[in-house]
GROMACS .gro file of C-alpha atoms in nm:
model
  250
    1UNK     CA    1   0.012  -0.002   0.005
    2UNK     CA    2   0.134   0.347  -0.085
    3UNK     CA    3   0.240   0.590   0.185
    4UNK     CA    4   0.111   0.968   0.138
    5UNK     CA    5   0.337   1.033   0.447
    6UNK     CA    6   0.294   1.306   0.709
    7UNK     CA    7   0.247   1.649   0.600
    8UNK     CA    8   0.515   1.863   0.796
    9UNK     CA    9   0.450   2.190   0.619
   10UNK     CA   10   0.493   2.389   0.320
   11UNK     CA   11   0.841   2.460   0.219
   12UNK     CA   12   1.034   2.689   0.449
   13UNK     CA   13   1.317   2.903   0.352
   14UNK     CA   14   1.583   2.637   0.455
   15UNK     CA   15   1.419   2.376   0.227
   16UNK     CA   16   1.403   2.594  -0.058
   17UNK     CA   17   1.788   2.641  -0.017
   18UNK     CA   18   1.832   2.302  -0.003
   19UNK     CA   19   1.644   2.240  -0.321
   20UNK     CA   20   1.845   2.498  -0.485
   21UNK     CA   21   2.148   2.273  -0.443
   22UNK     CA   22   2.031   1.986  -0.637
   23UNK     CA   23   2.154   1.934  -0.971
   24UNK     CA   24   1.811   2.001  -1.148
   25UNK     CA   25   1.775   2.328  -0.992
   26UNK     CA   26   2.142   2.440  -0.950
   27UNK     CA   27   2.133   2.720  -1.220
   28UNK     CA   28   1.818   2.876  -1.068
   29UNK     CA   29   1.800   3.185  -0.833
   30UNK     CA   30   1.617   3.125  -0.502
   31UNK     CA   31   1.337   3.307  -0.618
   32UNK     CA   32   1.301   3.104  -0.941
   33UNK     CA   33   1.315   2.771  -0.729
   34UNK     CA   34   1.049   2.920  -0.512
   35UNK     CA   35   0.823   3.011  -0.818
   36UNK     CA   36   0.840   2.652  -0.954
   37UNK     CA   37   0.768   2.480  -0.625
   38UNK     CA   38   0.479   2.704  -0.554
   39UNK     CA   39   0.244   2.397  -0.506
   40UNK     CA   40   0.514   2.163  -0.338
   41UNK     CA   41   0.498   2.040   0.024
   42UNK     CA   42   0.727   1.860   0.259
   43UNK     CA   43   0.604   1.531   0.392
   44UNK     CA   44   0.787   1.272   0.630
   45UNK     CA   45   0.774   0.903   0.559
   46UNK     CA   46   0.896   0.606   0.767
   47UNK     CA   47   1.127   0.340   0.690
   48UNK     CA   48   0.933   0.084   0.458
   49UNK     CA   49   0.694   0.330   0.296
   50UNK     CA   50   0.591   0.268  -0.053
   51UNK     CA   51   0.585   0.601  -0.250
   52UNK     CA   52   0.479   0.477  -0.594
   53UNK     CA   53   0.445   0.160  -0.771
   54UNK     CA   54   0.599   0.057  -1.103
   55UNK     CA   55   0.336   0.159  -1.362
   56UNK     CA   56   0.155   0.439  -1.150
   57UNK     CA   57   0.090   0.775  -1.313
   58UNK     CA   58   0.392   1.000  -1.279
   59UNK     CA   59   0.198   1.297  -1.134
   60UNK     CA   60   0.487   1.429  -0.918
   61UNK     CA   61   0.853   1.405  -0.876
   62UNK     CA   62   1.052   1.430  -0.538
   63UNK     CA   63   1.353   1.595  -0.381
   64UNK     CA   64   1.508   1.403  -0.085
   65UNK     CA   65   1.613   1.645   0.198
   66UNK     CA   66   1.691   1.367   0.448
   67UNK     CA   67   1.675   1.002   0.451
   68UNK     CA   68   1.729   0.740   0.183
   69UNK     CA   69   1.482   0.600  -0.111
   70UNK     CA   70   1.539   0.325  -0.313
   71UNK     CA   71   1.423   0.273  -0.687
   72UNK     CA   72   1.331  -0.096  -0.778
   73UNK     CA   73   1.185  -0.272  -1.049
   74UNK     CA   74   0.990  -0.591  -0.996
   75UNK     CA   75   1.003  -0.893  -1.265
   76UNK     CA   76   0.710  -1.082  -1.379
   77UNK     CA   77   0.819  -1.356  -1.165
   78UNK     CA   78   0.812  -1.125  -0.858
   79UNK     CA   79   1.176  -1.066  -0.806
   80UNK     CA   80   1.288  -0.737  -0.694
   81UNK     CA   81   1.609  -0.572  -0.829
   82UNK     CA   82   1.751  -0.219  -0.695
   83UNK     CA   83   1.800   0.014  -0.978
   84UNK     CA   84   1.942   0.333  -0.785
   85UNK     CA   85   1.945   0.465  -0.419
   86UNK     CA   86   1.896   0.833  -0.365
   87UNK     CA   87   1.998   1.020  -0.040
   88UNK     CA   88   1.968   1.384   0.071
   89UNK     CA   89   2.023   1.648  -0.207
   90UNK     CA   90   1.916   1.430  -0.490
   91UNK     CA   91   1.572   1.423  -0.696
   92UNK     CA   92   1.405   1.154  -0.856
   93UNK     CA   93   1.093   1.085  -1.093
   94UNK     CA   94   1.126   1.400  -1.274
   95UNK     CA   95   1.186   1.230  -1.626
   96UNK     CA   96   0.857   1.049  -1.606
   97UNK     CA   97   0.684   1.331  -1.475
   98UNK     CA   98   0.815   1.574  -1.755
   99UNK     CA   99   0.711   1.313  -2.013
  100UNK     CA  100   0.350   1.278  -1.861
  101UNK     CA  101   0.416   0.913  -1.844
  102UNK     CA  102   0.403   0.645  -1.592
  103UNK     CA  103   0.662   0.540  -1.360
  104UNK     CA  104   0.887   0.285  -1.484
  105UNK     CA  105   1.006   0.163  -1.137
  106UNK     CA  106   0.873   0.162  -0.788
  107UNK     CA  107   1.004   0.366  -0.513
  108UNK     CA  108   1.050   0.255  -0.110
  109UNK     CA  109   1.183   0.453   0.177
  110UNK     CA  110   1.473   0.252   0.310
  111UNK     CA  111   1.571   0.510   0.588
  112UNK     CA  112   1.334   0.751   0.765
  113UNK     CA  113   1.314   1.027   0.504
  114UNK     CA  114   1.174   1.409   0.458
  115UNK     CA  115   1.074   1.452   0.098
  116UNK     CA  116   0.953   1.749  -0.107
  117UNK     CA  117   0.658   1.647  -0.325
  118UNK     CA  118   0.649   1.842  -0.648
  119UNK     CA  119   0.320   1.815  -0.829
  120UNK     CA  120   0.366   1.794  -1.220
  121UNK     CA  121   0.068   2.021  -1.287
  122UNK     CA  122   0.198   2.332  -1.109
  123UNK     CA  123   0.564   2.266  -1.203
  124UNK     CA  124   0.511   2.233  -1.585
  125UNK     CA  125   0.235   2.543  -1.569
  126UNK     CA  126   0.500   2.754  -1.442
  127UNK     CA  127   0.771   2.638  -1.685
  128UNK     CA  128   0.531   2.693  -1.960
  129UNK     CA  129   0.495   3.057  -1.874
  130UNK     CA  130   0.859   3.108  -1.822
  131UNK     CA  131   1.064   3.006  -2.143
  132UNK     CA  132   1.376   3.111  -1.942
  133UNK     CA  133   1.320   2.890  -1.681
  134UNK     CA  134   1.288   2.587  -1.927
  135UNK     CA  135   1.607   2.680  -2.064
  136UNK     CA  136   1.800   2.702  -1.722
  137UNK     CA  137   1.672   2.354  -1.625
  138UNK     CA  138   1.775   2.219  -1.963
  139UNK     CA  139   2.125   2.364  -1.915
  140UNK     CA  140   2.136   2.195  -1.566
  141UNK     CA  141   2.035   1.868  -1.665
  142UNK     CA  142   2.278   1.882  -1.981
  143UNK     CA  143   2.571   1.976  -1.757
  144UNK     CA  144   2.486   1.686  -1.498
  145UNK     CA  145   2.454   1.426  -1.789
  146UNK     CA  146   2.798   1.521  -1.902
  147UNK     CA  147   2.922   1.478  -1.544
  148UNK     CA  148   2.738   1.158  -1.535
  149UNK     CA  149   2.906   1.040  -1.834
  150UNK     CA  150   3.254   1.117  -1.706
  151UNK     CA  151   3.180   0.938  -1.386
  152UNK     CA  152   3.052   0.635  -1.534
  153UNK     CA  153   3.349   0.634  -1.766
  154UNK     CA  154   3.569   0.635  -1.451
  155UNK     CA  155   3.387   0.394  -1.297
  156UNK     CA  156   3.409   0.128  -1.571
  157UNK     CA  157   3.803   0.150  -1.556
  158UNK     CA  158   3.795   0.009  -1.192
  159UNK     CA  159   3.787  -0.324  -1.065
  160UNK     CA  160   3.511  -0.435  -0.842
  161UNK     CA  161   3.740  -0.405  -0.549
  162UNK     CA  162   3.850  -0.066  -0.648
  163UNK     CA  163   3.492   0.050  -0.677
  164UNK     CA  164   3.400  -0.083  -0.331
  165UNK     CA  165   3.733   0.081  -0.190
  166UNK     CA  166   3.644   0.419  -0.350
  167UNK     CA  167   3.317   0.405  -0.196
  168UNK     CA  168   3.445   0.330   0.139
  169UNK     CA  169   3.681   0.603   0.096
  170UNK     CA  170   3.410   0.840   0.015
  171UNK     CA  171   3.276   0.770   0.377
  172UNK     CA  172   3.542   0.868   0.580
  173UNK     CA  173   3.719   1.198   0.635
  174UNK     CA  174   4.055   1.050   0.724
  175UNK     CA  175   4.350   1.072   0.482
  176UNK     CA  176   4.596   0.868   0.647
  177UNK     CA  177   4.632   0.593   0.935
  178UNK     CA  178   4.379   0.355   1.052
  179UNK     CA  179   3.996   0.455   1.035
  180UNK     CA  180   3.659   0.307   1.096
  181UNK     CA  181   3.335   0.373   0.904
  182UNK     CA  182   2.985   0.236   0.907
  183UNK     CA  183   2.811   0.149   0.555
  184UNK     CA  184   2.500   0.361   0.527
  185UNK     CA  185   2.306   0.067   0.334
  186UNK     CA  186   2.303  -0.299   0.348
  187UNK     CA  187   2.544  -0.488   0.128
  188UNK     CA  188   2.298  -0.557  -0.141
  189UNK     CA  189   2.223  -0.163  -0.187
  190UNK     CA  190   2.612  -0.107  -0.160
  191UNK     CA  191   2.640  -0.322  -0.459
  192UNK     CA  192   2.384  -0.145  -0.645
  193UNK     CA  193   2.536   0.205  -0.562
  194UNK     CA  194   2.862   0.105  -0.718
  195UNK     CA  195   2.722  -0.097  -1.027
  196UNK     CA  196   2.833  -0.444  -0.927
  197UNK     CA  197   2.653  -0.768  -0.843
  198UNK     CA  198   2.608  -0.900  -0.483
  199UNK     CA  199   2.834  -1.195  -0.598
  200UNK     CA  200   3.080  -0.943  -0.738
  201UNK     CA  201   3.049  -0.764  -0.375
  202UNK     CA  202   3.161  -1.043  -0.186
  203UNK     CA  203   3.456  -1.123  -0.402
  204UNK     CA  204   3.542  -0.759  -0.378
  205UNK     CA  205   3.542  -0.773   0.003
  206UNK     CA  206   3.772  -1.071   0.011
  207UNK     CA  207   4.007  -0.878  -0.222
  208UNK     CA  208   4.005  -0.593   0.014
  209UNK     CA  209   4.092  -0.795   0.327
  210UNK     CA  210   4.432  -0.820   0.136
  211UNK     CA  211   4.494  -0.452   0.179
  212UNK     CA  212   4.386  -0.437   0.544
  213UNK     CA  213   4.002  -0.366   0.500
  214UNK     CA  214   3.782  -0.590   0.734
  215UNK     CA  215   3.393  -0.569   0.722
  216UNK     CA  216   3.158  -0.720   0.996
  217UNK     CA  217   2.811  -0.637   0.890
  218UNK     CA  218   2.787  -0.275   0.820
  219UNK     CA  219   3.099  -0.185   1.027
  220UNK     CA  220   3.422  -0.138   0.825
  221UNK     CA  221   3.791  -0.096   0.964
  222UNK     CA  222   4.063   0.034   0.744
  223UNK     CA  223   4.426  -0.051   0.861
  224UNK     CA  224   4.585   0.198   0.652
  225UNK     CA  225   4.416   0.480   0.450
  226UNK     CA  226   4.720   0.542   0.216
  227UNK     CA  227   4.724   0.160   0.135
  228UNK     CA  228   4.376   0.178   0.036
  229UNK     CA  229   4.406   0.483  -0.177
  230UNK     CA  230   4.700   0.329  -0.342
  231UNK     CA  231   4.507   0.015  -0.412
  232UNK     CA  232   4.217   0.213  -0.544
  233UNK     CA  233   4.454   0.431  -0.763
  234UNK     CA  234   4.313   0.763  -0.595
  235UNK     CA  235   4.526   1.041  -0.531
  236UNK     CA  236   4.481   1.199  -0.173
  237UNK     CA  237   4.354   1.534  -0.284
  238UNK     CA  238   4.111   1.369  -0.543
  239UNK     CA  239   3.770   1.513  -0.463
  240UNK     CA  240   3.532   1.310  -0.671
  241UNK     CA  241   3.399   0.978  -0.526
  242UNK     CA  242   3.357   0.701  -0.775
  243UNK     CA  243   3.038   0.586  -0.624
  244UNK     CA  244   2.799   0.506  -0.916
  245UNK     CA  245   2.643   0.843  -0.970
  246UNK     CA  246   2.276   0.934  -0.927
  247UNK     CA  247   2.087   1.000  -1.249
  248UNK     CA  248   1.912   1.313  -1.252
  249UNK     CA  249   1.582   1.147  -1.368
  250UNK     CA  250   1.389   0.826  -1.321
   0.00000   0.00000   0.00000
């Protein structure tokens, strides 16, 4: 059963500011973001809440302020595969919304979330009245797709062990010596985030043990950050995580 969530409020100034940092809105002024989100509301959703099912009308899209949401696809046999995982600062569902289609995937909250619900009707109506806003959104999407292509190219050059190592590196602020981190998702979702299968993830964990990385459940201990960086072929000042990038649309 789908969850409508608990309405917290209409958007506050800090919510608009958070949305303005999302790739889709990054070229817009705060005033322009407020105009586009005129009909939006903020809702809270508990873990396990179903936001929409595969095939539902795409009459809205979402921005994650807090928490985590997974997109999944269900096969005819009833098996479920994770398509993508979104955390704070990401939007999803806009492609289907812009095309006035149905959602090609389902969406479920996997960590208590606060989401902005953006209705398609008011959003598209404002775009139709403001061609300049449409061009700005198009520019934002184009730039994000270029970055996405570049990141995917980098990702494909890494082995599964290196991908997992890069993901672990992105979770810690340490640059040298030992470190401990906690995986934010279960291992199946981590595999989806970095673009490998759960089976490959198991082999990647075995490979990382050879460079001093131990994993117990979600707890990860790193003996030597420098050794892990060297294994992953990542420079100490490299800013970009090679976690599988979130697409701008779904």
